[in-house]
Short mmCIF file of C-alpha atoms in Angstrom, two decimals:
data_model
loop_
_atom_site.label_atom_id
_atom_site.label_comp_id
_atom_site.label_asym_id
_atom_site.label_seq_id
_atom_site.Cartn_x
_atom_site.Cartn_y
_atom_site.Cartn_z
CA MET Q 641 -0.61 -65.32 -45.27
CA THR Q 642 -1.14 -69.01 -44.47
CA ARG Q 643 1.21 -70.24 -41.76
CA LEU Q 644 2.87 -73.57 -42.50
CA PRO Q 645 2.46 -76.27 -39.83
CA LEU Q 646 5.66 -76.72 -37.84
CA ALA Q 647 6.23 -80.30 -39.00
CA LEU Q 648 5.91 -79.25 -42.67
CA LEU Q 649 8.24 -76.30 -42.09
CA ALA Q 650 10.83 -78.62 -40.57
CA SER Q 651 10.56 -81.13 -43.42
CA LEU Q 652 11.00 -78.38 -46.03
CA LEU Q 653 13.94 -76.87 -44.20
CA PHE Q 654 15.85 -80.10 -43.83
CA ALA Q 655 15.01 -81.14 -47.39
CA PHE Q 656 17.28 -78.33 -48.58
CA PRO Q 657 20.44 -78.58 -46.47
CA ALA Q 658 22.70 -75.55 -46.25
CA TRP Q 659 25.51 -75.11 -48.71
CA ALA Q 660 28.51 -75.52 -46.44
CA ALA Q 661 31.90 -73.95 -46.95
CA LYS Q 662 34.77 -76.38 -46.73
CA VAL Q 663 36.98 -75.19 -43.88
CA THR Q 664 40.65 -76.17 -43.70
CA SER Q 665 43.06 -75.13 -40.95
CA TYR Q 666 46.87 -75.04 -40.94
CA ARG Q 667 49.65 -73.80 -38.68
CA LEU Q 668 52.79 -72.17 -40.07
CA ASP Q 669 56.18 -72.88 -38.51
CA ASN Q 670 56.23 -69.38 -36.97
CA GLY Q 671 52.96 -70.06 -35.15
CA MET Q 672 50.49 -68.29 -37.43
CA GLN Q 673 47.14 -70.04 -37.80
CA VAL Q 674 45.76 -70.19 -41.36
CA VAL Q 675 42.08 -70.94 -41.99
CA VAL Q 676 40.78 -71.39 -45.54
CA MET Q 677 37.09 -71.38 -46.45
CA GLU Q 678 36.28 -72.48 -49.99
CA ASP Q 679 33.39 -70.84 -51.80
CA HIS Q 680 33.60 -71.10 -55.58
CA ARG Q 681 30.26 -69.43 -56.36
CA ALA Q 682 31.84 -66.07 -57.23
CA PRO Q 683 35.41 -65.12 -58.25
CA VAL Q 684 36.06 -63.06 -55.12
CA VAL Q 685 38.05 -63.53 -51.94
CA VAL Q 686 38.00 -62.09 -48.44
CA HIS Q 687 41.46 -61.82 -46.88
CA MET Q 688 41.47 -61.19 -43.12
CA VAL Q 689 44.23 -60.99 -40.52
CA TRP Q 690 43.06 -61.19 -36.92
CA TYR Q 691 45.33 -60.44 -33.96
CA ARG Q 692 44.68 -61.97 -30.55
CA VAL Q 693 44.92 -58.61 -28.86
CA GLY Q 694 42.36 -55.95 -28.12
CA ALA Q 695 41.41 -53.21 -25.73
CA ALA Q 696 41.30 -55.61 -22.76
CA ASP Q 697 45.03 -56.36 -23.25
CA GLU Q 698 46.24 -52.76 -22.98
CA PRO Q 699 48.76 -51.70 -20.32
CA PRO Q 700 47.21 -49.82 -17.37
CA GLY Q 701 46.84 -46.13 -18.11
CA LYS Q 702 47.08 -46.64 -21.89
CA SER Q 703 43.41 -47.14 -22.74
CA GLY Q 704 42.66 -46.74 -26.41
CA ILE Q 705 46.11 -47.86 -27.61
CA ALA Q 706 44.74 -50.93 -29.45
CA HIS Q 707 42.25 -48.86 -31.45
CA PHE Q 708 44.83 -46.07 -31.90
CA LEU Q 709 47.29 -48.56 -33.39
CA GLU Q 710 44.60 -49.82 -35.76
CA HIS Q 711 44.50 -46.30 -37.23
CA LEU Q 712 48.28 -46.06 -37.40
CA LEU Q 713 48.58 -49.26 -39.44
CA PHE Q 714 47.24 -47.33 -42.43
CA LYS Q 715 50.11 -44.81 -42.19
CA GLY Q 716 52.55 -46.90 -44.19
CA THR Q 717 55.49 -49.29 -44.02
CA ASP Q 718 59.02 -49.49 -45.36
CA ASP Q 719 57.50 -50.37 -48.76
CA LEU Q 720 54.12 -48.56 -48.70
CA GLY Q 721 53.44 -44.87 -48.25
CA PRO Q 722 50.70 -43.44 -46.02
CA GLY Q 723 47.30 -44.64 -47.24
CA GLU Q 724 48.86 -46.53 -50.15
CA LEU Q 725 47.56 -49.95 -49.12
CA SER Q 726 43.94 -48.76 -49.25
CA ARG Q 727 44.53 -46.92 -52.53
CA ILE Q 728 45.92 -50.07 -54.14
CA VAL Q 729 42.95 -52.09 -52.89
CA ARG Q 730 40.53 -49.56 -54.42
CA GLN Q 731 42.50 -49.43 -57.67
CA ASN Q 732 42.05 -53.20 -57.89
CA GLY Q 733 38.30 -52.91 -57.46
CA GLY Q 734 38.24 -53.97 -53.82
CA SER Q 735 37.44 -52.60 -50.40
CA ASP Q 736 39.24 -52.74 -47.06
CA ASN Q 737 38.78 -51.80 -43.44
CA ALA Q 738 39.72 -52.69 -39.86
CA PHE Q 739 38.05 -52.91 -36.46
CA THR Q 740 38.99 -53.32 -32.80
CA SER Q 741 37.18 -55.01 -29.93
CA TRP Q 742 38.16 -55.96 -26.39
CA ASP Q 743 39.50 -59.36 -27.51
CA TYR Q 744 40.83 -58.81 -31.03
CA THR Q 745 41.92 -56.42 -33.77
CA ALA Q 746 41.23 -57.34 -37.40
CA TYR Q 747 42.17 -56.06 -40.88
CA PHE Q 748 40.50 -57.21 -44.08
CA GLN Q 749 40.26 -56.75 -47.83
CA ARG Q 750 37.59 -57.98 -50.25
CA VAL Q 751 38.93 -58.27 -53.81
CA ALA Q 752 38.90 -60.41 -56.94
CA ALA Q 753 40.33 -63.83 -56.21
CA ASP Q 754 43.32 -63.32 -58.49
CA ARG Q 755 44.48 -60.38 -56.31
CA LEU Q 756 45.06 -62.52 -53.22
CA ASP Q 757 48.84 -62.63 -53.69
CA LEU Q 758 48.95 -58.82 -53.74
CA MET Q 759 46.83 -58.56 -50.58
CA MET Q 760 49.13 -60.95 -48.70
CA THR Q 761 52.17 -59.01 -49.88
CA MET Q 762 50.88 -55.79 -48.39
CA GLU Q 763 49.34 -57.21 -45.19
CA ALA Q 764 52.46 -59.21 -44.36
CA ASP Q 765 54.50 -56.04 -44.91
CA ARG Q 766 52.62 -54.08 -42.25
CA MET Q 767 52.62 -56.96 -39.77
CA ARG Q 768 56.27 -56.33 -38.93
CA ASP Q 769 57.46 -53.27 -40.91
CA LEU Q 770 55.17 -50.43 -39.81
CA ARG Q 771 56.58 -46.92 -40.09
CA MET Q 772 55.16 -43.92 -38.27
CA THR Q 773 56.51 -40.47 -37.60
CA VAL Q 774 55.82 -38.24 -34.62
CA ASP Q 775 53.59 -36.16 -36.92
CA ASP Q 776 51.67 -39.31 -37.97
CA VAL Q 777 51.00 -40.10 -34.34
CA ALA Q 778 49.87 -36.56 -33.54
CA THR Q 779 47.52 -36.53 -36.53
CA GLU Q 780 45.91 -39.86 -35.74
CA ARG Q 781 45.64 -39.04 -32.04
CA LYS Q 782 43.58 -36.03 -33.05
CA VAL Q 783 41.46 -38.24 -35.32
CA VAL Q 784 40.64 -40.79 -32.59
CA LEU Q 785 39.86 -38.01 -30.11
CA GLU Q 786 37.43 -36.53 -32.64
CA GLU Q 787 35.98 -40.00 -33.14
CA ARG Q 788 35.39 -40.30 -29.42
CA GLY Q 789 33.70 -36.90 -29.44
CA GLN Q 790 31.36 -37.88 -32.27
CA ARG Q 791 30.56 -41.48 -31.27
CA ILE Q 792 30.65 -41.30 -27.48
CA ASP Q 793 30.67 -37.81 -25.95
CA SER Q 794 27.88 -36.50 -28.19
CA ASN Q 795 25.77 -39.66 -27.86
CA PRO Q 796 23.89 -40.09 -24.56
CA GLY Q 797 23.18 -43.75 -25.31
CA ALA Q 798 26.89 -44.43 -25.77
CA LEU Q 799 27.76 -42.53 -22.58
CA PHE Q 800 25.14 -44.53 -20.67
CA ARG Q 801 26.55 -47.79 -22.07
CA GLU Q 802 30.07 -46.73 -21.10
CA GLN Q 803 29.02 -45.98 -17.52
CA ARG Q 804 27.18 -49.30 -17.21
CA GLY Q 805 30.24 -51.15 -18.41
CA ALA Q 806 32.41 -49.44 -15.81
CA ALA Q 807 29.89 -50.44 -13.13
CA GLN Q 808 29.62 -54.02 -14.40
CA TYR Q 809 33.36 -54.69 -14.37
CA LEU Q 810 35.06 -53.29 -11.28
CA ASN Q 811 38.37 -55.04 -11.93
CA HIS Q 812 38.31 -56.64 -15.39
CA PRO Q 813 39.39 -54.41 -18.32
CA TYR Q 814 36.08 -55.05 -20.11
CA GLY Q 815 34.95 -52.09 -18.00
CA ILE Q 816 37.24 -49.79 -20.00
CA PRO Q 817 35.83 -48.56 -23.33
CA VAL Q 818 37.47 -49.87 -26.49
CA ILE Q 819 38.07 -46.34 -27.76
CA GLY Q 820 39.66 -45.39 -24.43
CA TRP Q 821 39.17 -42.78 -21.73
CA ARG Q 822 39.74 -39.30 -23.11
CA GLN Q 823 42.34 -38.22 -20.54
CA GLU Q 824 44.45 -41.30 -21.33
CA MET Q 825 43.94 -41.07 -25.09
CA GLU Q 826 45.36 -37.54 -25.02
CA GLN Q 827 48.65 -38.90 -23.66
CA LEU Q 828 49.22 -41.73 -26.15
CA ASN Q 829 52.50 -41.36 -28.04
CA ARG Q 830 54.73 -43.00 -30.62
CA ASP Q 831 56.63 -45.08 -28.04
CA ASP Q 832 53.38 -46.45 -26.63
CA ALA Q 833 52.18 -47.43 -30.10
CA PHE Q 834 55.44 -49.07 -31.15
CA ALA Q 835 55.79 -51.04 -27.92
CA PHE Q 836 52.28 -52.43 -28.31
CA TYR Q 837 52.82 -53.11 -32.02
CA GLN Q 838 56.15 -54.89 -31.69
CA ARG Q 839 54.87 -57.20 -28.97
CA TYR Q 840 51.47 -58.19 -30.30
CA TYR Q 841 51.58 -57.76 -34.09
CA ALA Q 842 53.34 -61.01 -34.78
CA PRO Q 843 52.57 -64.20 -36.72
CA ASN Q 844 52.36 -66.30 -33.54
CA ASN Q 845 49.61 -63.96 -32.30
CA ALA Q 846 47.64 -63.86 -35.55
CA VAL Q 847 44.99 -65.78 -37.45
CA LEU Q 848 44.84 -65.54 -41.23
CA ILE Q 849 41.42 -66.26 -42.71
CA VAL Q 850 40.98 -66.53 -46.47
CA ALA Q 851 37.44 -67.14 -47.69
CA GLY Q 852 36.18 -67.35 -51.24
CA ASP Q 853 37.13 -68.71 -54.63
CA VAL Q 854 40.41 -70.30 -53.55
CA ASN Q 855 42.20 -73.62 -53.28
CA PRO Q 856 43.46 -74.48 -49.75
CA ASP Q 857 46.83 -75.78 -50.94
CA GLU Q 858 47.43 -72.65 -52.99
CA VAL Q 859 46.45 -70.40 -50.07
CA LEU Q 860 48.84 -72.29 -47.79
CA ALA Q 861 51.65 -71.86 -50.31
CA LEU Q 862 50.99 -68.10 -50.50
CA ALA Q 863 50.83 -67.85 -46.72
CA GLN Q 864 54.14 -69.65 -46.38
CA LYS Q 865 55.64 -67.32 -49.00
CA HIS Q 866 54.47 -64.05 -47.46
CA TYR Q 867 53.83 -64.69 -43.77
CA GLY Q 868 56.13 -67.66 -43.21
CA PRO Q 869 59.40 -65.65 -43.14
CA LEU Q 870 58.11 -63.23 -40.46
CA ALA Q 871 59.72 -63.62 -37.06
CA PRO Q 872 57.43 -64.44 -34.13
CA THR Q 873 57.47 -62.56 -30.86
CA PRO Q 874 59.52 -64.75 -28.50
CA ASP Q 875 58.05 -65.76 -25.13
CA LEU Q 876 54.61 -64.35 -25.89
CA ALA Q 877 52.66 -65.56 -22.88
CA PRO Q 878 48.99 -66.55 -22.95
CA ARG Q 879 46.64 -63.70 -22.18
CA ALA Q 880 46.11 -63.29 -18.44
CA ARG Q 881 43.79 -60.52 -17.30
CA PRO Q 882 42.58 -59.30 -13.92
CA GLN Q 883 39.33 -61.06 -13.08
CA GLU Q 884 36.19 -59.87 -11.31
CA PRO Q 885 35.75 -60.34 -7.56
CA PRO Q 886 32.44 -61.93 -6.57
CA GLN Q 887 29.57 -59.46 -6.97
CA LEU Q 888 27.49 -59.49 -3.79
CA VAL Q 889 24.93 -56.74 -4.38
CA GLU Q 890 22.99 -55.22 -7.25
CA ARG Q 891 24.51 -52.05 -8.69
CA ARG Q 892 22.03 -49.36 -9.77
CA MET Q 893 22.43 -46.09 -11.59
CA THR Q 894 20.27 -43.32 -12.99
CA PHE Q 895 21.74 -41.56 -16.02
CA THR Q 896 20.18 -38.25 -17.03
CA ASP Q 897 20.77 -36.24 -20.17
CA ALA Q 898 18.74 -33.50 -21.82
CA ARG Q 899 19.25 -35.23 -25.18
CA ILE Q 900 17.37 -38.38 -24.08
CA SER Q 901 13.85 -38.22 -25.49
CA GLN Q 902 12.60 -41.66 -24.44
CA PRO Q 903 13.37 -43.14 -20.98
CA TYR Q 904 14.43 -46.77 -20.84
CA MET Q 905 15.95 -49.36 -18.53
CA VAL Q 906 18.83 -51.74 -19.15
CA ARG Q 907 19.82 -54.55 -16.80
CA SER Q 908 22.85 -56.75 -17.38
CA TYR Q 909 23.95 -59.84 -15.48
CA LEU Q 910 27.46 -61.28 -15.46
CA ALA Q 911 27.32 -64.46 -17.53
CA PRO Q 912 29.76 -67.19 -18.61
CA GLU Q 913 31.27 -67.04 -22.08
CA ARG Q 914 31.58 -69.84 -24.62
CA ASP Q 915 34.53 -71.99 -23.56
CA SER Q 916 36.39 -74.29 -25.92
CA GLY Q 917 35.06 -77.82 -25.56
CA ASP Q 918 32.47 -76.69 -23.02
CA GLN Q 919 29.89 -74.49 -24.76
CA ARG Q 920 26.69 -75.98 -23.36
CA GLU Q 921 25.90 -73.32 -20.74
CA ALA Q 922 26.46 -70.64 -23.36
CA ALA Q 923 24.09 -72.50 -25.68
CA ARG Q 924 21.46 -72.59 -22.94
CA LEU Q 925 21.80 -68.82 -22.44
CA SER Q 926 21.59 -68.22 -26.20
CA MET Q 927 18.34 -70.15 -26.34
CA LEU Q 928 17.05 -68.32 -23.25
CA ALA Q 929 17.67 -64.96 -24.95
CA ALA Q 930 15.88 -66.14 -28.10
CA VAL Q 931 12.85 -67.41 -26.17
CA LEU Q 932 12.57 -64.41 -23.87
CA GLY Q 933 13.33 -61.51 -26.15
CA GLY Q 934 13.89 -62.44 -29.76
CA ASP Q 935 11.09 -61.48 -32.16
CA ALA Q 936 8.68 -59.03 -30.49
CA ALA Q 937 5.58 -60.78 -31.81
CA THR Q 938 6.58 -64.27 -30.68
CA SER Q 939 8.99 -63.86 -27.74
CA VAL Q 940 7.77 -64.26 -24.16
CA LEU Q 941 8.56 -60.69 -23.09
CA GLY Q 942 7.39 -59.15 -26.34
CA ARG Q 943 4.00 -60.86 -26.31
CA LYS Q 944 3.38 -60.21 -22.64
CA LEU Q 945 4.67 -56.67 -22.17
CA GLN Q 946 4.15 -55.14 -25.61
CA PHE Q 947 0.97 -56.78 -26.84
CA GLU Q 948 -0.93 -58.14 -23.82
CA GLN Q 949 -0.17 -55.70 -21.01
CA LYS Q 950 0.89 -52.79 -23.25
CA LYS Q 951 3.53 -51.74 -20.75
CA ALA Q 952 6.36 -51.40 -23.27
CA ILE Q 953 6.97 -50.16 -26.78
CA TYR Q 954 10.13 -52.28 -26.93
CA VAL Q 955 11.58 -55.10 -24.87
CA ASN Q 956 14.52 -57.37 -25.55
CA ALA Q 957 16.82 -60.02 -24.11
CA SER Q 958 20.35 -60.49 -25.43
CA TYR Q 959 23.43 -62.66 -24.98
CA ASP Q 960 26.64 -63.01 -26.99
CA GLY Q 961 28.94 -65.68 -25.65
CA VAL Q 962 31.87 -65.06 -28.01
CA SER Q 963 34.19 -63.53 -25.44
CA LEU Q 964 37.51 -64.51 -23.91
CA ASP Q 965 36.27 -63.83 -20.37
CA ASP Q 966 32.91 -63.49 -18.64
CA THR Q 967 30.32 -61.64 -20.70
CA THR Q 968 26.80 -60.39 -19.89
CA PHE Q 969 23.16 -61.34 -20.36
CA GLY Q 970 21.02 -58.26 -20.94
CA LEU Q 971 17.40 -57.14 -20.59
CA VAL Q 972 16.00 -53.90 -22.02
CA ILE Q 973 12.58 -52.29 -21.63
CA VAL Q 974 11.31 -49.04 -23.13
CA PRO Q 975 8.01 -48.19 -21.38
CA THR Q 976 4.93 -46.79 -23.05
CA PRO Q 977 4.31 -43.05 -22.41
CA ASP Q 978 1.72 -43.79 -19.70
CA THR Q 979 3.92 -46.33 -17.87
CA SER Q 980 6.37 -45.13 -15.22
CA MET Q 981 9.87 -46.50 -15.02
CA GLN Q 982 9.04 -48.13 -11.68
CA ASP Q 983 6.01 -49.89 -13.18
CA ALA Q 984 7.98 -50.94 -16.27
CA GLU Q 985 10.77 -52.50 -14.22
CA ALA Q 986 8.28 -54.26 -11.95
CA ALA Q 987 6.38 -55.60 -14.98
CA LEU Q 988 9.60 -56.92 -16.48
CA ASP Q 989 10.54 -58.66 -13.23
CA ARG Q 990 7.08 -60.25 -12.98
CA ALA Q 991 7.22 -61.45 -16.58
CA VAL Q 992 10.59 -63.13 -16.02
CA ALA Q 993 9.40 -64.75 -12.77
CA GLU Q 994 6.21 -66.03 -14.45
CA PHE Q 995 8.26 -67.46 -17.31
CA ILE Q 996 10.43 -69.42 -14.88
CA ASP Q 997 7.33 -70.74 -13.06
CA GLU Q 998 5.37 -71.62 -16.22
CA GLY Q 999 8.20 -73.07 -18.28
CA VAL Q 1000 8.91 -72.94 -22.01
CA ASP Q 1001 6.11 -73.39 -24.52
CA ALA Q 1002 7.11 -76.48 -26.52
CA GLU Q 1003 5.68 -75.30 -29.84
CA GLN Q 1004 7.32 -71.89 -29.52
CA PHE Q 1005 10.62 -73.56 -28.62
CA ALA Q 1006 10.49 -75.82 -31.67
CA ARG Q 1007 9.72 -72.85 -33.91
CA ILE Q 1008 12.67 -70.89 -32.51
CA LYS Q 1009 14.95 -73.82 -33.23
CA MET Q 1010 13.70 -73.87 -36.81
CA GLN Q 1011 14.36 -70.13 -37.10
CA LEU Q 1012 17.89 -70.60 -35.80
CA ARG Q 1013 18.48 -73.41 -38.28
CA ALA Q 1014 17.22 -71.23 -41.12
CA ALA Q 1015 19.44 -68.35 -39.97
CA GLN Q 1016 22.40 -70.71 -40.07
CA ILE Q 1017 21.56 -71.65 -43.64
CA TYR Q 1018 21.37 -68.00 -44.67
CA GLN Q 1019 24.64 -67.34 -42.84
CA GLU Q 1020 26.38 -69.94 -44.96
CA ASP Q 1021 25.44 -67.88 -48.04
CA ASN Q 1022 27.47 -64.87 -46.82
CA ILE Q 1023 31.09 -65.94 -46.90
CA GLU Q 1024 32.35 -62.65 -45.46
CA SER Q 1025 30.03 -62.88 -42.47
CA LEU Q 1026 30.97 -66.52 -41.96
CA ALA Q 1027 34.67 -65.63 -42.05
CA GLN Q 1028 34.04 -62.96 -39.42
CA ASP Q 1029 32.31 -65.50 -37.17
CA TYR Q 1030 35.37 -67.73 -37.35
CA GLY Q 1031 37.74 -64.83 -36.74
CA GLU Q 1032 35.87 -63.63 -33.66
CA ALA Q 1033 35.72 -67.15 -32.27
CA LEU Q 1034 39.35 -68.09 -32.92
CA THR Q 1035 40.64 -64.89 -31.29
CA SER Q 1036 38.34 -65.40 -28.29
CA GLY Q 1037 39.62 -68.80 -27.23
CA LEU Q 1038 37.50 -71.10 -29.39
CA THR Q 1039 38.56 -73.56 -32.10
CA VAL Q 1040 37.35 -74.40 -35.59
CA GLU Q 1041 35.73 -77.51 -34.11
CA ASP Q 1042 33.87 -75.38 -31.54
CA VAL Q 1043 32.45 -73.14 -34.26
CA GLN Q 1044 31.32 -76.11 -36.32
CA ALA Q 1045 29.71 -77.82 -33.30
CA TRP Q 1046 27.72 -74.75 -32.24
CA PRO Q 1047 24.62 -75.05 -34.52
CA ASP Q 1048 23.94 -78.67 -33.52
CA LEU Q 1049 24.59 -77.84 -29.87
CA LEU Q 1050 21.90 -75.15 -29.98
CA GLN Q 1051 19.45 -77.67 -31.47
CA SER Q 1052 20.15 -80.14 -28.63
CA ILE Q 1053 19.18 -77.77 -25.80
CA THR Q 1054 15.99 -78.77 -23.98
CA GLU Q 1055 13.18 -76.66 -22.53
CA GLN Q 1056 14.21 -77.62 -18.98
CA GLU Q 1057 17.80 -76.58 -19.62
CA VAL Q 1058 16.56 -73.12 -20.60
CA ILE Q 1059 14.56 -72.76 -17.38
CA ASP Q 1060 17.50 -74.01 -15.30
CA ALA Q 1061 19.76 -71.45 -17.00
CA ALA Q 1062 17.21 -68.72 -16.26
CA ARG Q 1063 17.20 -69.63 -12.57
CA ARG Q 1064 20.99 -69.40 -12.49
CA ILE Q 1065 21.40 -66.16 -14.43
CA PHE Q 1066 18.59 -64.00 -13.01
CA ASP Q 1067 20.21 -63.12 -9.71
CA LYS Q 1068 20.04 -59.37 -9.07
CA ARG Q 1069 23.05 -59.63 -6.78
CA LYS Q 1070 25.06 -60.12 -9.98
CA ALA Q 1071 23.32 -57.42 -12.01
CA VAL Q 1072 23.73 -53.79 -12.99
CA THR Q 1073 20.44 -51.94 -13.45
CA GLY Q 1074 20.45 -48.58 -15.20
CA TRP Q 1075 17.73 -46.07 -15.93
CA ALA Q 1076 18.26 -43.55 -18.72
CA LEU Q 1077 16.07 -40.48 -18.21
CA PRO Q 1078 15.59 -37.02 -19.70
CA GLU Q 1079 16.81 -34.36 -17.28
CA THR Q 1080 13.30 -32.89 -17.04
CA GLU Q 1081 11.82 -36.23 -15.94
CA ALA Q 1082 14.61 -36.88 -13.43
CA ALA Q 1083 13.98 -33.50 -11.83
CA GLN Q 1084 10.31 -34.26 -11.14
#
């Protein structure tokens, strides 16, 4: 295939600007934020309610309560029986689900646009009128324990990730798994769930996002009708979490499991998150991750370690700055069969050091920026994905303006800023390095 010159690629890309959703934001009298994203290309709507509470906001000793409550919200209300909300969504040709992270919990439905009123009726009902029996709690507790068994306890990669997180965050609750520690999950009860629900599931702690074939004024009127009468939680203080003490030394671990077939290394560094009005360092780190470990064939680490030196079958760099508190910058290397873990780690360290000394290749950097711009254009075509981006950001301390400024901010980052960010972030005294090994290899 003929590769287009970079200048021609850029001219073609900017000749066809992205279709952009019109985003409108409101605030109800009870404190609920309402964000409307217009997309009239198909007669569908995505209705999402995001709560500014997640696993990192749980009381000590109650790990897993945020995710547990997510399950319980499908048990019914004063007006809806157990599972009835999801049945009604399906009967109307739609789909629904929910998910929990450290910083948020979200519920959504995707339906025909003319069913929006019905979705708001049901979602507003379970915001304040949840009903759950002791039997409901016992049943769902068993379900989440089985989920932990399937997703975590039976998965060596998940167990390794869980242990690294606990080592990364000694004091901050990001070190506690979203699903919870088993011994604490087993003790969760109805009182725990209701206390958490009554405090945090409130309009003044929620963001409503409606995206699709809608009119902003009509959405606002529906929101005022259904969510407006709901009482806020009084004196709901801003989220304040325990923070990390300064990390003074690298933390290392070797995780062994007979189920691991391919050894690999993961290193993560504490890194700043995207802060409202001050996202530039996060943008630098995002560009650093793209340059170092994006596409295997074009990234610095991929070209050097996979194709030139043939030390790795996979290598990657990653950073996600959408986080209320400090996040991480990660490096991963999976060595080739004839490369030891020691040699793989040393090769990775040399490659990073050489990158800092040599600087960023200007042509590669320009191409990455074009790829990011193209990805943004494609993102605009998926209204559900775009709505999720806004929901994650707004429940992690960012604003609508921050989200809209992000693409241009990425484009403004310079090669030197990337190198400066690399010098700041790659400090092993602030890193956790983990090896995952088969038990047979560890025993040698």
